PDB file of C-alpha atoms in Angstrom:
ATOM      1  CA  MET F   1     101.333  72.788  56.042  1.00 77.00           C
ATOM      2  CA  ALA F   2      99.856  69.761  54.236  1.00 88.00           C
ATOM      3  CA  ILE F   3     102.552  67.311  53.181  1.00 94.00           C
ATOM      4  CA  LYS F   4     101.117  66.988  49.796  1.00 94.00           C
ATOM      5  CA  ASP F   5     102.626  66.672  46.372  1.00 94.00           C
ATOM      6  CA  THR F   6     101.143  69.617  44.576  1.00 93.00           C
ATOM      7  CA  PRO F   7     101.641  70.255  40.682  1.00 94.00           C
ATOM      8  CA  GLU F   8     103.727  72.549  38.650  1.00 95.00           C
ATOM      9  CA  GLN F   9     104.940  72.999  35.608  1.00 96.00           C
ATOM     10  CA  TRP F  10     108.540  75.246  34.887  1.00 97.00           C
ATOM     11  CA  GLU F  11     108.797  76.995  31.703  1.00 97.00           C
ATOM     12  CA  ILE F  12     110.060  75.220  28.976  1.00 97.00           C
ATOM     13  CA  ARG F  13     112.437  77.277  26.124  1.00 97.00           C
ATOM     14  CA  ALA F  14     112.766  74.109  23.764  1.00 97.00           C
ATOM     15  CA  THR F  15     111.907  70.473  23.643  1.00 97.00           C
ATOM     16  CA  GLU F  16     113.055  67.660  21.250  1.00 97.00           C
ATOM     17  CA  THR F  17     112.443  63.905  20.933  1.00 96.00           C
ATOM     18  CA  PRO F  18     115.457  62.308  19.940  1.00 94.00           C
ATOM     19  CA  PHE F  19     114.458  58.563  20.620  1.00 94.00           C
ATOM     20  CA  VAL F  20     111.404  56.733  19.680  1.00 95.00           C
ATOM     21  CA  GLY F  21     110.559  53.023  20.879  1.00 91.00           C
ATOM     22  CA  ASN F  22     107.728  50.957  20.453  1.00 89.00           C
ATOM     23  CA  LYS F  23     106.103  51.878  23.690  1.00 89.00           C
ATOM     24  CA  THR F  24     108.342  54.844  25.142  1.00 93.00           C
ATOM     25  CA  SER F  25     110.596  57.680  23.980  1.00 96.00           C
ATOM     26  CA  VAL F  26     113.045  60.270  25.436  1.00 97.00           C
ATOM     27  CA  ARG F  27     112.587  63.509  25.496  1.00 97.00           C
ATOM     28  CA  THR F  28     115.052  66.616  26.199  1.00 97.00           C
ATOM     29  CA  ASP F  29     113.488  69.830  27.463  1.00 97.00           C
ATOM     30  CA  ASP F  30     115.335  72.784  28.429  1.00 98.00           C
ATOM     31  CA  VAL F  31     113.869  74.130  31.407  1.00 97.00           C
ATOM     32  CA  VAL F  32     114.461  77.576  33.401  1.00 98.00           C
ATOM     33  CA  MET F  33     115.564  76.979  36.643  1.00 96.00           C
ATOM     34  CA  PRO F  34     114.579  79.627  39.430  1.00 96.00           C
ATOM     35  CA  ASP F  35     117.817  81.746  39.262  1.00 97.00           C
ATOM     36  CA  GLY F  36     117.050  82.071  35.190  1.00 96.00           C
ATOM     37  CA  SER F  37     119.428  79.766  33.797  1.00 97.00           C
ATOM     38  CA  VAL F  38     118.654  77.237  31.458  1.00 97.00           C
ATOM     39  CA  VAL F  39     119.522  73.531  32.037  1.00 97.00           C
ATOM     40  CA  HIS F  40     118.947  70.706  29.815  1.00 96.00           C
ATOM     41  CA  ARG F  41     116.592  67.446  31.110  1.00 96.00           C
ATOM     42  CA  ASP F  42     116.761  64.210  29.591  1.00 97.00           C
ATOM     43  CA  TYR F  43     114.043  61.751  30.600  1.00 97.00           C
ATOM     44  CA  GLN F  44     111.685  58.817  29.070  1.00 96.00           C
ATOM     45  CA  VAL F  45     108.568  59.278  28.584  1.00 96.00           C
ATOM     46  CA  HIS F  46     106.314  56.561  29.432  1.00 96.00           C
ATOM     47  CA  PRO F  47     102.049  55.855  28.665  1.00 94.00           C
ATOM     48  CA  GLY F  48     101.855  54.772  32.404  1.00 95.00           C
ATOM     49  CA  SER F  49     100.854  51.273  34.153  1.00 97.00           C
ATOM     50  CA  VAL F  50      99.017  49.471  36.186  1.00 98.00           C
ATOM     51  CA  ALA F  51      99.690  46.809  39.188  1.00 98.00           C
ATOM     52  CA  VAL F  52      97.541  44.506  40.780  1.00 98.00           C
ATOM     53  CA  LEU F  53      98.008  43.410  44.267  1.00 98.00           C
ATOM     54  CA  ALA F  54      95.863  40.321  44.405  1.00 98.00           C
ATOM     55  CA  LEU F  55      94.688  39.192  47.963  1.00 98.00           C
ATOM     56  CA  ASP F  56      92.959  35.756  48.545  1.00 97.00           C
ATOM     57  CA  GLU F  57      91.059  34.596  51.346  1.00 96.00           C
ATOM     58  CA  GLU F  58      93.834  32.834  53.327  1.00 96.00           C
ATOM     59  CA  GLY F  59      96.003  36.069  53.036  1.00 96.00           C
ATOM     60  CA  ARG F  60      98.288  35.352  50.631  1.00 97.00           C
ATOM     61  CA  VAL F  61      99.334  37.105  47.621  1.00 98.00           C
ATOM     62  CA  LEU F  62      99.156  36.537  44.043  1.00 98.00           C
ATOM     63  CA  VAL F  63     102.952  36.830  42.515  1.00 98.00           C
ATOM     64  CA  ILE F  64     104.631  35.866  39.350  1.00 97.00           C
ATOM     65  CA  LYS F  65     108.657  35.687  38.790  1.00 96.00           C
ATOM     66  CA  GLN F  66     109.647  37.084  35.299  1.00 94.00           C
ATOM     67  CA  TYR F  67     112.889  37.851  33.714  1.00 94.00           C
ATOM     68  CA  ARG F  68     113.965  41.599  33.334  1.00 94.00           C
ATOM     69  CA  HIS F  69     116.364  42.284  31.182  1.00 93.00           C
ATOM     70  CA  PRO F  70     117.842  45.515  31.738  1.00 93.00           C
ATOM     71  CA  VAL F  71     118.625  44.398  35.723  1.00 95.00           C
ATOM     72  CA  ARG F  72     119.579  40.956  34.894  1.00 96.00           C
ATOM     73  CA  HIS F  73     117.308  39.383  36.829  1.00 96.00           C
ATOM     74  CA  LYS F  74     114.163  37.538  37.450  1.00 96.00           C
ATOM     75  CA  LEU F  75     111.820  39.076  39.872  1.00 97.00           C
ATOM     76  CA  TRP F  76     108.932  38.298  41.999  1.00 98.00           C
ATOM     77  CA  GLU F  77     106.198  40.886  40.865  1.00 98.00           C
ATOM     78  CA  ILE F  78     102.473  41.267  41.071  1.00 98.00           C
ATOM     79  CA  PRO F  79     100.462  41.468  37.909  1.00 97.00           C
ATOM     80  CA  ALA F  80     101.146  44.598  35.841  1.00 97.00           C
ATOM     81  CA  GLY F  81     101.025  46.044  32.516  1.00 95.00           C
ATOM     82  CA  LEU F  82     101.093  48.895  30.335  1.00 95.00           C
ATOM     83  CA  LEU F  83      97.955  51.529  29.964  1.00 94.00           C
ATOM     84  CA  ASP F  84      98.480  51.228  26.070  1.00 84.00           C
ATOM     85  CA  VAL F  85      95.396  52.941  24.974  1.00 84.00           C
ATOM     86  CA  PRO F  86      95.413  56.758  25.919  1.00 82.00           C
ATOM     87  CA  GLY F  87      92.528  57.499  28.135  1.00 84.00           C
ATOM     88  CA  GLU F  88      92.260  53.603  29.149  1.00 89.00           C
ATOM     89  CA  ASN F  89      90.165  53.680  32.332  1.00 95.00           C
ATOM     90  CA  PRO F  90      93.348  51.923  34.228  1.00 97.00           C
ATOM     91  CA  LEU F  91      90.597  49.457  36.384  1.00 97.00           C
ATOM     92  CA  HIS F  92      89.795  47.920  33.101  1.00 96.00           C
ATOM     93  CA  ALA F  93      93.813  48.059  32.081  1.00 96.00           C
ATOM     94  CA  ALA F  94      94.046  45.989  35.695  1.00 97.00           C
ATOM     95  CA  GLN F  95      91.708  43.222  34.942  1.00 96.00           C
ATOM     96  CA  ARG F  96      92.976  42.803  31.846  1.00 94.00           C
ATOM     97  CA  GLU F  97      96.338  42.287  33.471  1.00 95.00           C
ATOM     98  CA  LEU F  98      94.915  39.668  35.921  1.00 96.00           C
ATOM     99  CA  TYR F  99      93.238  37.669  33.738  1.00 94.00           C
ATOM    100  CA  GLU F 100      96.618  37.679  30.933  1.00 91.00           C
ATOM    101  CA  GLU F 101      99.208  37.294  33.617  1.00 92.00           C
ATOM    102  CA  ALA F 102      97.425  34.867  35.941  1.00 93.00           C
ATOM    103  CA  HIS F 103      93.870  33.745  34.469  1.00 93.00           C
ATOM    104  CA  VAL F 104      92.297  35.369  37.618  1.00 96.00           C
ATOM    105  CA  LYS F 105      89.251  37.420  37.974  1.00 96.00           C
ATOM    106  CA  ALA F 106      88.361  39.399  41.405  1.00 98.00           C
ATOM    107  CA  GLU F 107      84.886  41.016  42.241  1.00 97.00           C
ATOM    108  CA  ASP F 108      86.357  43.587  44.811  1.00 98.00           C
ATOM    109  CA  TRP F 109      88.977  46.347  43.510  1.00 98.00           C
ATOM    110  CA  ARG F 110      90.067  49.233  45.583  1.00 98.00           C
ATOM    111  CA  VAL F 111      92.867  51.953  44.978  1.00 98.00           C
ATOM    112  CA  LEU F 112      95.722  50.790  47.143  1.00 98.00           C
ATOM    113  CA  THR F 113      98.318  54.015  45.811  1.00 98.00           C
ATOM    114  CA  ASP F 114      99.878  55.725  43.169  1.00 98.00           C
ATOM    115  CA  VAL F 115     103.104  56.484  42.332  1.00 98.00           C
ATOM    116  CA  TYR F 116     105.670  57.739  40.228  1.00 97.00           C
ATOM    117  CA  THR F 117     108.364  54.918  40.091  1.00 95.00           C
ATOM    118  CA  THR F 118     111.442  57.197  39.125  1.00 95.00           C
ATOM    119  CA  PRO F 119     110.617  60.957  38.853  1.00 96.00           C
ATOM    120  CA  GLY F 120     114.098  62.284  38.247  1.00 95.00           C
ATOM    121  CA  GLY F 121     114.401  60.617  34.823  1.00 96.00           C
ATOM    122  CA  CYS F 122     111.299  59.233  33.874  1.00 97.00           C
ATOM    123  CA  ASP F 123     107.517  60.309  33.564  1.00 96.00           C
ATOM    124  CA  GLU F 124     106.117  56.926  34.454  1.00 97.00           C
ATOM    125  CA  ALA F 125     103.007  56.842  36.511  1.00 97.00           C
ATOM    126  CA  VAL F 126     101.601  53.797  37.879  1.00 98.00           C
ATOM    127  CA  ARG F 127      98.172  53.024  39.980  1.00 98.00           C
ATOM    128  CA  ILE F 128      98.433  49.632  42.273  1.00 98.00           C
ATOM    129  CA  PHE F 129      95.066  48.243  42.544  1.00 98.00           C
ATOM    130  CA  LEU F 130      94.012  45.737  45.309  1.00 98.00           C
ATOM    131  CA  ALA F 131      91.793  42.980  44.215  1.00 98.00           C
ATOM    132  CA  ARG F 132      89.819  40.628  46.611  1.00 98.00           C
ATOM    133  CA  ASP F 133      87.282  37.746  46.162  1.00 97.00           C
ATOM    134  CA  LEU F 134      89.632  36.060  43.833  1.00 97.00           C
ATOM    135  CA  SER F 135      88.331  33.291  41.143  1.00 96.00           C
ATOM    136  CA  GLU F 136      89.546  31.615  38.538  1.00 93.00           C
ATOM    137  CA  ALA F 137      88.679  33.468  34.900  1.00 88.00           C
ATOM    138  CA  GLU F 138      86.341  31.658  32.689  1.00 84.00           C
ATOM    139  CA  GLY F 139      87.572  30.327  29.240  1.00 73.00           C
ATOM    140  CA  GLN F 140      91.216  29.611  27.642  1.00 72.00           C
ATOM    141  CA  ARG F 141      94.445  30.915  29.167  1.00 70.00           C
ATOM    142  CA  PHE F 142      95.862  34.087  27.499  1.00 59.00           C
ATOM    143  CA  GLU F 143      98.374  33.206  25.132  1.00 68.00           C
ATOM    144  CA  VAL F 144     102.013  34.190  26.455  1.00 62.00           C
ATOM    145  CA  GLU F 145     104.810  35.004  24.730  1.00 59.00           C
ATOM    146  CA  ASP F 146     108.432  36.380  24.975  1.00 59.00           C
ATOM    147  CA  GLU F 147     109.183  37.061  28.801  1.00 62.00           C
ATOM    148  CA  GLU F 148     105.962  36.203  29.809  1.00 64.00           C
ATOM    149  CA  ALA F 149     105.841  32.401  28.450  1.00 66.00           C
ATOM    150  CA  ASP F 150     109.025  31.905  31.263  1.00 78.00           C
ATOM    151  CA  MET F 151     106.623  32.902  33.931  1.00 85.00           C
ATOM    152  CA  GLU F 152     106.291  31.202  37.253  1.00 93.00           C
ATOM    153  CA  HIS F 153     102.977  31.593  39.502  1.00 94.00           C
ATOM    154  CA  ALA F 154     103.171  31.560  43.303  1.00 97.00           C
ATOM    155  CA  ARG F 155     100.647  32.843  46.311  1.00 97.00           C
ATOM    156  CA  VAL F 156     102.782  33.754  49.222  1.00 98.00           C
ATOM    157  CA  PRO F 157     101.687  35.268  52.610  1.00 98.00           C
ATOM    158  CA  VAL F 158     102.061  38.857  53.247  1.00 98.00           C
ATOM    159  CA  GLU F 159     104.294  39.007  56.496  1.00 97.00           C
ATOM    160  CA  GLU F 160     106.415  36.335  54.206  1.00 98.00           C
ATOM    161  CA  LEU F 161     106.889  39.154  51.569  1.00 98.00           C
ATOM    162  CA  VAL F 162     107.363  42.030  53.932  1.00 98.00           C
ATOM    163  CA  ARG F 163     110.386  40.065  55.228  1.00 98.00           C
ATOM    164  CA  GLY F 164     111.829  39.250  51.762  1.00 98.00           C
ATOM    165  CA  VAL F 165     111.430  43.240  51.089  1.00 98.00           C
ATOM    166  CA  LEU F 166     113.305  44.006  54.345  1.00 98.00           C
ATOM    167  CA  ALA F 167     115.683  41.651  53.862  1.00 98.00           C
ATOM    168  CA  GLY F 168     116.623  43.149  50.446  1.00 97.00           C
ATOM    169  CA  ASP F 169     115.395  39.482  48.590  1.00 98.00           C
ATOM    170  CA  LEU F 170     112.653  41.161  46.728  1.00 98.00           C
ATOM    171  CA  HIS F 171     113.067  44.317  44.474  1.00 98.00           C
ATOM    172  CA  ASN F 172     110.466  45.273  42.310  1.00 97.00           C
ATOM    173  CA  ASN F 173     108.948  48.606  42.928  1.00 97.00           C
ATOM    174  CA  CYS F 174     105.170  47.674  42.603  1.00 98.00           C
ATOM    175  CA  LEU F 175     105.557  44.496  44.786  1.00 98.00           C
ATOM    176  CA  VAL F 176     107.011  46.526  47.448  1.00 98.00           C
ATOM    177  CA  VAL F 177     105.212  49.612  47.416  1.00 98.00           C
ATOM    178  CA  GLY F 178     102.062  47.253  46.941  1.00 98.00           C
ATOM    179  CA  VAL F 179     103.052  45.132  50.153  1.00 98.00           C
ATOM    180  CA  LEU F 180     104.062  47.451  52.173  1.00 98.00           C
ATOM    181  CA  SER F 181     101.257  50.115  51.490  1.00 98.00           C
ATOM    182  CA  LEU F 182      98.865  46.811  52.236  1.00 98.00           C
ATOM    183  CA  VAL F 183     100.152  46.521  55.517  1.00 98.00           C
ATOM    184  CA  ALA F 184      99.966  50.253  56.398  1.00 98.00           C
ATOM    185  CA  ALA F 185      96.091  50.099  55.360  1.00 98.00           C
ATOM    186  CA  GLN F 186      95.248  47.098  57.445  1.00 97.00           C
ATOM    187  CA  ARG F 187      96.976  48.399  60.391  1.00 97.00           C
ATOM    188  CA  GLY F 188      95.289  51.946  59.632  1.00 97.00           C
ATOM    189  CA  ASP F 189      91.827  52.600  58.888  1.00 96.00           C
ATOM    190  CA  GLY F 190      91.394  49.034  57.108  1.00 97.00           C
ATOM    191  CA  LEU F 191      91.284  47.819  53.508  1.00 97.00           C
ATOM    192  CA  ASP F 192      87.592  48.983  53.030  1.00 96.00           C
ATOM    193  CA  ALA F 193      88.652  52.606  53.834  1.00 97.00           C
ATOM    194  CA  LEU F 194      90.745  52.547  50.909  1.00 98.00           C
ATOM    195  CA  ARG F 195      89.631  54.668  47.367  1.00 98.00           C
ATOM    196  CA  PRO F 196      87.056  53.156  45.210  1.00 98.00           C
ATOM    197  CA  ALA F 197      88.562  51.538  41.911  1.00 97.00           C
ATOM    198  CA  GLU F 198      87.628  54.444  39.656  1.00 96.00           C
ATOM    199  CA  ALA F 199      88.706  57.191  41.840  1.00 97.00           C
ATOM    200  CA  PRO F 200      90.419  60.405  39.956  1.00 95.00           C
ATOM    201  CA  TRP F 201      93.908  59.664  38.798  1.00 96.00           C
ATOM    202  CA  PRO F 202      95.267  63.145  37.640  1.00 94.00           C
ATOM    203  CA  ALA F 203      98.530  61.950  36.466  1.00 94.00           C
ATOM    204  CA  ARG F 204      96.799  59.935  33.857  1.00 93.00           C
ATOM    205  CA  PRO F 205      93.221  61.092  33.261  1.00 92.00           C
ATOM    206  CA  PHE F 206      90.942  58.592  31.787  1.00 90.00           C
ATOM    207  CA  ASP F 207      87.534  57.812  30.463  1.00 80.00           C
ATOM    208  CA  ALA F 208      84.684  56.309  32.784  1.00 71.00           C
TER     209      ALA F 208
END
């Protein structure tokens, strides 16, 4: 048996959207269970996201520290953002986020991993890219606002981030998954064996 996630759609008898926000909404579905019973399932509907693990020539990861109000913490994270446009190419979105949040560009892009962040309560899908061959972006810096106006930036060795993850000091989902996936890839078939930057993404199909 192959250990692989598989798409499946159980019957939905009714659906409604009791809340619609600026970027996300809440949906309630009446879902038919295998025994024939019907249960309510509430979940957040999310457009999807991209994140960028930017690795420099010294083996350091570009990280930012940002206030996250729902968890009342400032978290160290990797650059990330929403897929604001339906069908948007996730690579283009990732390149935009790296520029806007860090004023950095990269010449080498790969898909590091794809994840569902909280599949029990949200349909958010995230594609985490590996970006290498970094340099400063041209032109003026992007004007940030709100929480992003207070961001801190750093470049941290991979080993230090791994220690922080395992010690329970670092909690951001994309950072944790990205850093541990990076180490696994380095110890496995190597970074050049990762999927190409525009590999298919069934969770969020995109235009080329």
